[in-house]
CSV table of C-alpha atoms and ligand atoms in Angstrom, one decimal:
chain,number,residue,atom,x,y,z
O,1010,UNK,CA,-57.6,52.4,51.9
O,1011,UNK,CA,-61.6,52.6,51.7
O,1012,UNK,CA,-62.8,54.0,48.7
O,1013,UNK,CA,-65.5,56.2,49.1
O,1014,UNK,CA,-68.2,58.0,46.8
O,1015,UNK,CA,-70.4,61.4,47.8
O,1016,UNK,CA,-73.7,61.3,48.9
O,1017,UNK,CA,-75.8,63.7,47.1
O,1018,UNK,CA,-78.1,66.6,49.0
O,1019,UNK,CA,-76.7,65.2,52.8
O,1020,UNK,CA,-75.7,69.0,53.6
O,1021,UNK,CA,-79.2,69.4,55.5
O,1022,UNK,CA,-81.2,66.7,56.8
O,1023,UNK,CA,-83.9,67.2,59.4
O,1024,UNK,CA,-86.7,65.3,60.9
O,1025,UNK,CA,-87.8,64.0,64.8
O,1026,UNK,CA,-86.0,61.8,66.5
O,1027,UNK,CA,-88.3,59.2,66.2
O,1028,UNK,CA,-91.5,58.7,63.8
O,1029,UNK,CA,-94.6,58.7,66.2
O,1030,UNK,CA,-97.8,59.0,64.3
O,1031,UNK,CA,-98.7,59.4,60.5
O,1032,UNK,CA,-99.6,63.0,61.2
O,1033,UNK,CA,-96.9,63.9,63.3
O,1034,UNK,CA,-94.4,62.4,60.5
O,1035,UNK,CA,-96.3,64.1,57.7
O,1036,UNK,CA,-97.1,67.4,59.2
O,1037,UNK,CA,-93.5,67.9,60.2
O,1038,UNK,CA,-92.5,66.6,56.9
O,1039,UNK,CA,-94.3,69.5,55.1
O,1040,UNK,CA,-92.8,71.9,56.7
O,1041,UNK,CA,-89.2,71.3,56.4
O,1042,UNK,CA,-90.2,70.0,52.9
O,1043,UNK,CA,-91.0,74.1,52.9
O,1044,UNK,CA,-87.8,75.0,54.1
O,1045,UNK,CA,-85.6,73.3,51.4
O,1046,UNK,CA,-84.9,70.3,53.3
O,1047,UNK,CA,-84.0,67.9,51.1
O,1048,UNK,CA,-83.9,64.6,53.1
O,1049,UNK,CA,-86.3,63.9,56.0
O,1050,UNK,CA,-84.7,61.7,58.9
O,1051,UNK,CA,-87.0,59.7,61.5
O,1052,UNK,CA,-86.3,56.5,63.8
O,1053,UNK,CA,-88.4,53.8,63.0
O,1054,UNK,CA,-86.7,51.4,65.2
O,1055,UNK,CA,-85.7,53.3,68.4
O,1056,UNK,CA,-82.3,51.9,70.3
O,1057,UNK,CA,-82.9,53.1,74.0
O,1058,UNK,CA,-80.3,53.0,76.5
O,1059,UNK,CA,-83.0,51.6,79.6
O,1060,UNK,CA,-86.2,49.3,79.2
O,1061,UNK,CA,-89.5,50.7,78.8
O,1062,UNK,CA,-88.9,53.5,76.9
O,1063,UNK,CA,-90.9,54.0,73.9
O,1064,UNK,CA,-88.8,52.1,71.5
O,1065,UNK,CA,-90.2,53.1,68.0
O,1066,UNK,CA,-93.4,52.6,65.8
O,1067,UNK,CA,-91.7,49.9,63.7
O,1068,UNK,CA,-92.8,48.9,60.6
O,1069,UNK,CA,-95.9,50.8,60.1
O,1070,UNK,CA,-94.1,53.7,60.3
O,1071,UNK,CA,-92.2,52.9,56.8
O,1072,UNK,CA,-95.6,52.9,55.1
O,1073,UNK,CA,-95.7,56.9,57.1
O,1074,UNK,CA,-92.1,57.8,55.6
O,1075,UNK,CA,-92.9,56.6,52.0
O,1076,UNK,CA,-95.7,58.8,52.2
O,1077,UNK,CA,-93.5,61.8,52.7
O,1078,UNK,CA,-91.3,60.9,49.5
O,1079,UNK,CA,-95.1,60.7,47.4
O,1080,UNK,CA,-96.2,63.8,49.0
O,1081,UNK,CA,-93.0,66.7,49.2
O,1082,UNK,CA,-90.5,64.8,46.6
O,1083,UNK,CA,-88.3,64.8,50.0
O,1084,UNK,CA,-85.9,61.3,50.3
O,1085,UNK,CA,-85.6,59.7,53.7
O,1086,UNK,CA,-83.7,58.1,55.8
O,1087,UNK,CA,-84.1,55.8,58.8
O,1088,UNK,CA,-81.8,54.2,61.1
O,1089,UNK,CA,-81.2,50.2,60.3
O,1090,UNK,CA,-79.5,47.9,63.5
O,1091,UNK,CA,-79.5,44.3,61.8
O,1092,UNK,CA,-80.8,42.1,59.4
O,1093,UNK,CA,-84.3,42.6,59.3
O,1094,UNK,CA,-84.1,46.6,59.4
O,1095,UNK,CA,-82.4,46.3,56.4
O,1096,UNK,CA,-84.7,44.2,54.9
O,1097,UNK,CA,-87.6,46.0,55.8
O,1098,UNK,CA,-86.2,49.6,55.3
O,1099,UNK,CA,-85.2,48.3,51.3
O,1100,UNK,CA,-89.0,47.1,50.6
O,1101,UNK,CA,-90.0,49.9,51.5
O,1102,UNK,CA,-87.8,52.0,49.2
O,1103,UNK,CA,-85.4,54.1,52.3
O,1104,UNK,CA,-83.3,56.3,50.7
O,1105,UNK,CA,-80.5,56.5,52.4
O,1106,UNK,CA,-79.6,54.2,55.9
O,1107,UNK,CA,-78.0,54.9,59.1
O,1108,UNK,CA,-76.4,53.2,61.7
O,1109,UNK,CA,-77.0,54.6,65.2
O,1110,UNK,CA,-74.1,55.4,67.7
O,1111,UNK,CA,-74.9,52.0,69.7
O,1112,UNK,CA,-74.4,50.3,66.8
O,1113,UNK,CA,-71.4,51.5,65.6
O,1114,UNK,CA,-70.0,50.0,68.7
O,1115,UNK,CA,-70.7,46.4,68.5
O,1116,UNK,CA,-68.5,44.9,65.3
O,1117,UNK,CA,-71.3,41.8,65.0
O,1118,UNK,CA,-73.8,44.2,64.6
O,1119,UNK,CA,-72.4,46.5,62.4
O,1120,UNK,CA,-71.2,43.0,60.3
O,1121,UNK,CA,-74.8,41.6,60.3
O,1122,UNK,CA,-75.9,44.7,58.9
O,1123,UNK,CA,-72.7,45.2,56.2
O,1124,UNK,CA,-74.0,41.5,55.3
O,1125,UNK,CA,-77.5,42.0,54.3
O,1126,UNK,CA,-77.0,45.2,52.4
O,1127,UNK,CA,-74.7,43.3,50.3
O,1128,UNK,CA,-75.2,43.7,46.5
O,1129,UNK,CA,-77.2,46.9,47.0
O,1130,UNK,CA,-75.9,50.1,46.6
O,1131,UNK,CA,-77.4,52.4,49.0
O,1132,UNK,CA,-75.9,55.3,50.8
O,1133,UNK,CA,-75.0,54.7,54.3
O,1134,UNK,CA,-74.4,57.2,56.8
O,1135,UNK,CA,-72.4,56.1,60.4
O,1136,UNK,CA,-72.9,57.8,63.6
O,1137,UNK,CA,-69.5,57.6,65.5
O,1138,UNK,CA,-69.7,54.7,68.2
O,1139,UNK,CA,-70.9,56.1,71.9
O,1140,UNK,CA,-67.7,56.0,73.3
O,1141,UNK,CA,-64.8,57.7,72.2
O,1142,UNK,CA,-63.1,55.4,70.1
O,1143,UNK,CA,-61.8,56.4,66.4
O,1144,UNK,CA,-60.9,52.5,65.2
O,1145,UNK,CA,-64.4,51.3,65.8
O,1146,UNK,CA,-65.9,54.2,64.0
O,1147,UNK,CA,-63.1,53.3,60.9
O,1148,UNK,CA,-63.9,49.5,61.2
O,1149,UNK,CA,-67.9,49.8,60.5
O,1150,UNK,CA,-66.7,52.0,57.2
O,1151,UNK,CA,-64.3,48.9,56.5
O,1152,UNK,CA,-67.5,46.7,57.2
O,1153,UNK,CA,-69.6,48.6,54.8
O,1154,UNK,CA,-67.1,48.4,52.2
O,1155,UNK,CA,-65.6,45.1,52.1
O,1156,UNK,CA,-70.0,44.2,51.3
O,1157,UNK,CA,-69.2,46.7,48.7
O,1158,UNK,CA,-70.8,49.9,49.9
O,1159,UNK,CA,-69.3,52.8,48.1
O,1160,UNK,CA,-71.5,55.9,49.3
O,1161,UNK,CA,-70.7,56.2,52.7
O,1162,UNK,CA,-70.5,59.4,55.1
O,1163,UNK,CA,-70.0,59.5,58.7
O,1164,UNK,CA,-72.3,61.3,61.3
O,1165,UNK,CA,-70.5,63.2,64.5
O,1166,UNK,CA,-73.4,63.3,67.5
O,1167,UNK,CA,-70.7,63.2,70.0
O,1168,UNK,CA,-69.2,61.0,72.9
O,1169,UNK,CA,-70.1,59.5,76.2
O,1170,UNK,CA,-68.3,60.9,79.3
O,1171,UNK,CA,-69.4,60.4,82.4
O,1172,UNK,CA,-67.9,63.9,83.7
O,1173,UNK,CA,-69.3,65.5,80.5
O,1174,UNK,CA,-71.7,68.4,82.0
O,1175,UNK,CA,-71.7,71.1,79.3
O,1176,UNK,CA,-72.9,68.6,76.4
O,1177,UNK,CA,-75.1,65.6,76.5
O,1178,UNK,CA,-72.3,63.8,74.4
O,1179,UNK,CA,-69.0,65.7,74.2
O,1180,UNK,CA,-67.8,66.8,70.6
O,1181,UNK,CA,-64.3,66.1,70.8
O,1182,UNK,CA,-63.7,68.0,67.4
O,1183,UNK,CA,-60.3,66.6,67.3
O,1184,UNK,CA,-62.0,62.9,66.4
O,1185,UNK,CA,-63.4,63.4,63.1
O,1186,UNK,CA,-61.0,65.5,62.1
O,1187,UNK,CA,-58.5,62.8,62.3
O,1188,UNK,CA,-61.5,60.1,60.4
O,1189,UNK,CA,-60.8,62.8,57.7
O,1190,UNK,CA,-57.3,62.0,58.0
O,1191,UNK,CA,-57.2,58.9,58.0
O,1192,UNK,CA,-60.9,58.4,55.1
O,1193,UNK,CA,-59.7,60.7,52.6
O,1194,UNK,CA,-62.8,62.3,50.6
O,1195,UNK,CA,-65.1,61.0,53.3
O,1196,UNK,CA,-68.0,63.2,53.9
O,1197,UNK,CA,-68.4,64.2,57.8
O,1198,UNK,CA,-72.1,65.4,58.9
O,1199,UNK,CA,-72.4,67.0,62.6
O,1200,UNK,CA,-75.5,66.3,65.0
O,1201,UNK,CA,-75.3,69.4,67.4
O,1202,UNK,CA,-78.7,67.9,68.2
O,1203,UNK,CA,-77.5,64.4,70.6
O,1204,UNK,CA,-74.1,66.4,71.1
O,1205,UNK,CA,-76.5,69.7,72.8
O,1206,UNK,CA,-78.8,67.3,74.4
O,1207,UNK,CA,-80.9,71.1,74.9
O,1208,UNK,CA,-82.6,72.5,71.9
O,1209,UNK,CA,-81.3,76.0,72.6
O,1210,UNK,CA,-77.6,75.3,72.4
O,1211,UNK,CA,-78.1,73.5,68.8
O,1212,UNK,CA,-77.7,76.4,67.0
O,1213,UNK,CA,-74.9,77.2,69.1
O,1214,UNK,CA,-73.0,73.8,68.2
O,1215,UNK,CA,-74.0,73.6,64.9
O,1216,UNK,CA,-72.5,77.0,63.9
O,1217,UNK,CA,-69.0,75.2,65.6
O,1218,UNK,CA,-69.5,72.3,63.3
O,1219,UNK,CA,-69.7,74.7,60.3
O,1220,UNK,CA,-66.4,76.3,61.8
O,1221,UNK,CA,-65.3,72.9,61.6
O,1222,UNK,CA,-65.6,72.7,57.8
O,1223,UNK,CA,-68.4,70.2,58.1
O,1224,UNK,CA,-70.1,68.5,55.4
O,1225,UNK,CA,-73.5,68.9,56.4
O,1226,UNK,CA,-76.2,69.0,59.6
O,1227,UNK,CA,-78.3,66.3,60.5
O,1228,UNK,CA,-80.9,68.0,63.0
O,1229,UNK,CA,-83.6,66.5,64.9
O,1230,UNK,CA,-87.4,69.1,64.5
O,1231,UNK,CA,-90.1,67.8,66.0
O,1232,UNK,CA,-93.8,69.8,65.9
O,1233,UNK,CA,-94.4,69.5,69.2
O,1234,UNK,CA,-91.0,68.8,70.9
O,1235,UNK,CA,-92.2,68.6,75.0
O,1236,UNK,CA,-94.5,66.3,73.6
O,1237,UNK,CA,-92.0,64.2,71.7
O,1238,UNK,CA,-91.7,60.2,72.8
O,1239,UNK,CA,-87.8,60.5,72.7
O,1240,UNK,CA,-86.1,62.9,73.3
O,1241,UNK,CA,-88.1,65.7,73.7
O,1242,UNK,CA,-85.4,68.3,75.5
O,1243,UNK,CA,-83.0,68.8,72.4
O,1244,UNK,CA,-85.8,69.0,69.8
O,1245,UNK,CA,-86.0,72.3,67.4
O,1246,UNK,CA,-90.0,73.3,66.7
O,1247,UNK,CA,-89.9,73.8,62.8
O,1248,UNK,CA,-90.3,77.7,63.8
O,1249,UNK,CA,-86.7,77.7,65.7
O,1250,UNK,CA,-85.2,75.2,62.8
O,1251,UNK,CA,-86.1,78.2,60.4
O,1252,UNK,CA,-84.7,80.7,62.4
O,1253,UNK,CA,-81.3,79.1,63.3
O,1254,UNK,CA,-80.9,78.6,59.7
O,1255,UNK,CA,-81.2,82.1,59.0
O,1256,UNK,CA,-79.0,83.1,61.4
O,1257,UNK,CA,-76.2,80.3,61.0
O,1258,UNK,CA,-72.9,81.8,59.1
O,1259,UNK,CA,-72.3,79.5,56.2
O,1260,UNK,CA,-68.9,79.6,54.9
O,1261,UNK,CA,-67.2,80.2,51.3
O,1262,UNK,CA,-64.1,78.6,49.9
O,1263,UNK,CA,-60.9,80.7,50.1
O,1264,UNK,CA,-60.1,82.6,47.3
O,1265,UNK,CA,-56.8,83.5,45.8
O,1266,UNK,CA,-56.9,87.1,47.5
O,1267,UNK,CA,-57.4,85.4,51.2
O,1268,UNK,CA,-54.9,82.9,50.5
O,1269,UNK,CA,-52.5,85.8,49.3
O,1270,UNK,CA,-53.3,87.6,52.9
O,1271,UNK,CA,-53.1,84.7,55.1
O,1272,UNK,CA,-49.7,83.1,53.2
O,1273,UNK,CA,-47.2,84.7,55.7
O,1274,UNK,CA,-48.8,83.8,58.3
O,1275,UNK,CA,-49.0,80.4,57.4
O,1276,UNK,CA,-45.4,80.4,56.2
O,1277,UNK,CA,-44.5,81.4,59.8
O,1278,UNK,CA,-46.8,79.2,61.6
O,1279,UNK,CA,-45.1,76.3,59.6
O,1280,UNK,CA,-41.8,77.8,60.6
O,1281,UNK,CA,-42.6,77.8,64.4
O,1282,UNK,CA,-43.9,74.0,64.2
O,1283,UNK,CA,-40.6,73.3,62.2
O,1284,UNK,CA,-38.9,74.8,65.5
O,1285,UNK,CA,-40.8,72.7,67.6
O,1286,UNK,CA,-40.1,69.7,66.6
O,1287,UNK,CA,-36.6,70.6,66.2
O,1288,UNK,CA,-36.9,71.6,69.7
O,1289,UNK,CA,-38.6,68.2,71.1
O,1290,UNK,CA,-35.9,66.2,69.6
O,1291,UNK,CA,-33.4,68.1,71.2
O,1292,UNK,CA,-35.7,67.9,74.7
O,1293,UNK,CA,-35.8,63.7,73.7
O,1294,UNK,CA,-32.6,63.5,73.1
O,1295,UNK,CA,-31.5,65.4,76.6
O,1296,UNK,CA,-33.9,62.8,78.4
O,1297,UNK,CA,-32.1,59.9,77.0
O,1298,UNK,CA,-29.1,61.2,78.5
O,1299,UNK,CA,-30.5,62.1,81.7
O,1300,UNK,CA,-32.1,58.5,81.7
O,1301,UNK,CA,-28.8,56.6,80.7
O,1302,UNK,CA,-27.6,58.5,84.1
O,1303,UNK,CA,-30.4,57.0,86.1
O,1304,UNK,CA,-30.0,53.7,84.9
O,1305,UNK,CA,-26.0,53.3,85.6
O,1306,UNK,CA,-26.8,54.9,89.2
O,1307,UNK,CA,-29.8,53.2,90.3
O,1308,UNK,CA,-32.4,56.0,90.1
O,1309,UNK,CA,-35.8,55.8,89.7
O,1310,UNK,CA,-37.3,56.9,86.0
O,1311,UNK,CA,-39.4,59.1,87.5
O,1312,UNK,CA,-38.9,61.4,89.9
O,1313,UNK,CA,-42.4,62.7,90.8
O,1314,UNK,CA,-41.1,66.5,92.9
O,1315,UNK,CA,-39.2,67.7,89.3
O,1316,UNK,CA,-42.2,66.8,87.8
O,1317,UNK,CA,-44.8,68.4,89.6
O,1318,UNK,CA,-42.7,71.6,90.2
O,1319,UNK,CA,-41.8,71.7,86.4
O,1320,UNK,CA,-45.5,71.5,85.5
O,1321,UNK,CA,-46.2,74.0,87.9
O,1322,UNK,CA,-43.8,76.8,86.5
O,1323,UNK,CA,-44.6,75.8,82.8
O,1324,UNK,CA,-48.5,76.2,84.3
O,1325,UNK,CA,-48.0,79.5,85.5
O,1326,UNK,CA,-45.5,80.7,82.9
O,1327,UNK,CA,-48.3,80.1,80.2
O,1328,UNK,CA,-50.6,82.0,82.1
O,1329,UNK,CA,-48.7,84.7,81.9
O,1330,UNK,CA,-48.5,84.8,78.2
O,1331,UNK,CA,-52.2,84.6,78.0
O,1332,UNK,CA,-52.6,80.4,77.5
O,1333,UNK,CA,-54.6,78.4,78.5
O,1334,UNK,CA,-53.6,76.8,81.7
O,1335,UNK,CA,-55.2,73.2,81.2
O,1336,UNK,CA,-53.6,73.1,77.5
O,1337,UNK,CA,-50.3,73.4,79.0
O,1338,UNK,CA,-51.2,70.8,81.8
O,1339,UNK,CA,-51.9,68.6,79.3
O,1340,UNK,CA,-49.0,69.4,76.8
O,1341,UNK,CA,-46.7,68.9,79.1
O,1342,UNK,CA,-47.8,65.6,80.6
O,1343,UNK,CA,-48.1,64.4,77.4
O,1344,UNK,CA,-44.3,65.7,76.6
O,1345,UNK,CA,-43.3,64.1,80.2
O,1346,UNK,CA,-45.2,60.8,79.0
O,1347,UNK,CA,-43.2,60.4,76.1
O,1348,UNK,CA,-40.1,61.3,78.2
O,1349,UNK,CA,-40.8,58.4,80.5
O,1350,UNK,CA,-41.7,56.1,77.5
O,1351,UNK,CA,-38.0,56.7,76.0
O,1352,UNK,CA,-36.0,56.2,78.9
O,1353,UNK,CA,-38.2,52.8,80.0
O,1354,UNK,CA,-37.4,51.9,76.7
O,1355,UNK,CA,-33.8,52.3,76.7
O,1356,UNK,CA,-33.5,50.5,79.6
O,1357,UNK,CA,-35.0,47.6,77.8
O,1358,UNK,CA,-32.3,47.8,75.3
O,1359,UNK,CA,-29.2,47.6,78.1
F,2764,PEP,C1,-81.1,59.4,66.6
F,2764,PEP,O1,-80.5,60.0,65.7
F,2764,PEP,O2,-82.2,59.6,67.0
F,2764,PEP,C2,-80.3,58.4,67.5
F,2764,PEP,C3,-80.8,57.4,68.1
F,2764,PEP,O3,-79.0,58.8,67.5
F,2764,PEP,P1,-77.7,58.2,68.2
F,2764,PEP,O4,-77.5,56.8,67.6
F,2764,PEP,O5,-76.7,59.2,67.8
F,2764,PEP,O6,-77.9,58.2,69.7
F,2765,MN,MN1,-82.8,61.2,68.9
């Protein structure tokens, strides 16, 4: 179980993707300072996927982001990728660290870091890892706290998929919601900015991330964003930041008169799920008898015509009632899956 602790004023933090110049950093500073941002971000150290991109300022530009806490009383935060990030980022008095989405992939990395920010207590935030894979994501938290990190949150910026066209990096929304699960009390902050990969369809993505319940937004604004040395297409000018805000629907907590209106239909949408599991374990428990046939007659487990024609009715049948025709694809092959998966096993136990 990892213990975790909140991180104070995360629930907007804005800056460029990468800090380029002193004036750069410091004009667009000022004016998200204006805005009631409350923590600046900026890459210092820049991880790019291909050589000869322009890979960060480095250390000078620490001097540029301790300027911005002296001048608008903003805190910052930078992303750290080893040992001597860390090092530098804690001279120079970083408010808050985070560990980029290639990190987050590579356990050594995310260890060497975990090792030298041991006996310090600074808030860590932890992008998920590039690809799509929830135990890596949960092991950099273990990392963190095993060197005895207790303020930790996780940042969502979305996965790499190579069919992925809509997004730069697809949300799979159903990811951090089981982290949540599974990291009780963690805080979860959304990046519509790597997920949207276009500056206009932030807003758009980070209005589904406050659908989502999330904890806070972690956008990348940039003065000049066509100008920007990384990338420059997803980018808000401090004018668009501004009027996104204004426009994005923030949510309340239920009170008791919603949760009065919306009890019976949560009683009966507990009552349907009730029904389907009943219903799947009576669908398993068919299956296992189908499959016991098989087994004592010499039949293949799967029999590939049933199975396409079945998913081919269910398909159309769920059309029909209005759903959505790759949901039922899916459900069902997952259902079929598990179908397989019993009878394989019960053969194993003959
Ligand atoms: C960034 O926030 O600029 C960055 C490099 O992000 P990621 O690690 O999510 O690609
Ligand atoms: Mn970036």
């Amino acid at each position: 179980m990892i213990e975790t602790e909140k991180i104070e004023n995360c629930s907007l933090i804005a800056g460029p993707c990468s800090a380029e110049s002193r004036t750069q950093v410091l004009e667009c500073a000022v004016s998200l300072a204006k805005q009631g941002v409350k923590v600046f971000r900026a890459g210092v150290w820049k991880p790019r996927t291909r050589p000869g991109n322009f890979e960060g300022a480095g250390e000078p530009a620490l001097e540029w982001l301790k300027e911005v806490k002296t001048q608008t009383g903003m805190k910052v935060t930078t992303e750290v990728a080893n040992a001597r990030h860390v090092e530098a980022a804690l001279k120079a008095g970083i408010d808050i660290l985070w560990i980029g989405a290639r990190t987050t992939t590579s356990p050594f990395a995310v260890q060497e870091v975990a090792d030298a920010l041991r006996g310090t207590d600074i808030p860590v935030l932890v992008k998920n890892p590039i690809n799509a894979e929830l135990e890596l994501w949960i092991g950099a938290f273990e990392r963190l706290a095993g060197a005895g990190i207790k303020r930790m949150a996780a940042i969502h910026r979305g996965f790499s998929s190579y069919y992925e066209r809509v997004y730069r990096y697809s949300p799979e929304w159903q990811i951090p919601i089981e982290l949540r699960r599974r990291i009780p009390g963690l805080q979860v902050i959304c990046d519509p900015s790597h997920m949207a990969g276009r500056s206009e369809m932030v807003p758009h993505l980070a209005q589904m991330a406050l659908d989502m319940k999330t904890d806070g937004l972690f956008i990348e604004v940039h003065p000049n964003p066509s100008q920007a040395l990384s990338d420059n297409m997803q980018q808000l000018t401090p004018a668009q930041f501004s009027d996104m805000m204004g426009k994005l629907v923030f949510h309340r907590e239920p009170e008791p008169a919603d949760i009065k209106f919306m009890e019976p239909y949560r009683s009966r949408l507990s009552d349907i799920d009730l029904q389907l599991i009943q219903d799947l374990a009576d669908r398993f428990h068919v299956t296992g008898s189908i499959g016991e046939y098989k087994n004592l007659h010499n039949l293949a487990i799967l029999q590939p015509e049933r199975y396409n024609a079945i998913s081919d009715i269910l398909t159309q049948k769920g059309k029909e009632l209005g759903l959505d025709e790759d949901f039922i694809r899916l459900l069902f092959e997952t259902i079929h899956a598990e179908s397989i998966r019993c009878q394989i096993n019960k053969k194993n136990t003959i």
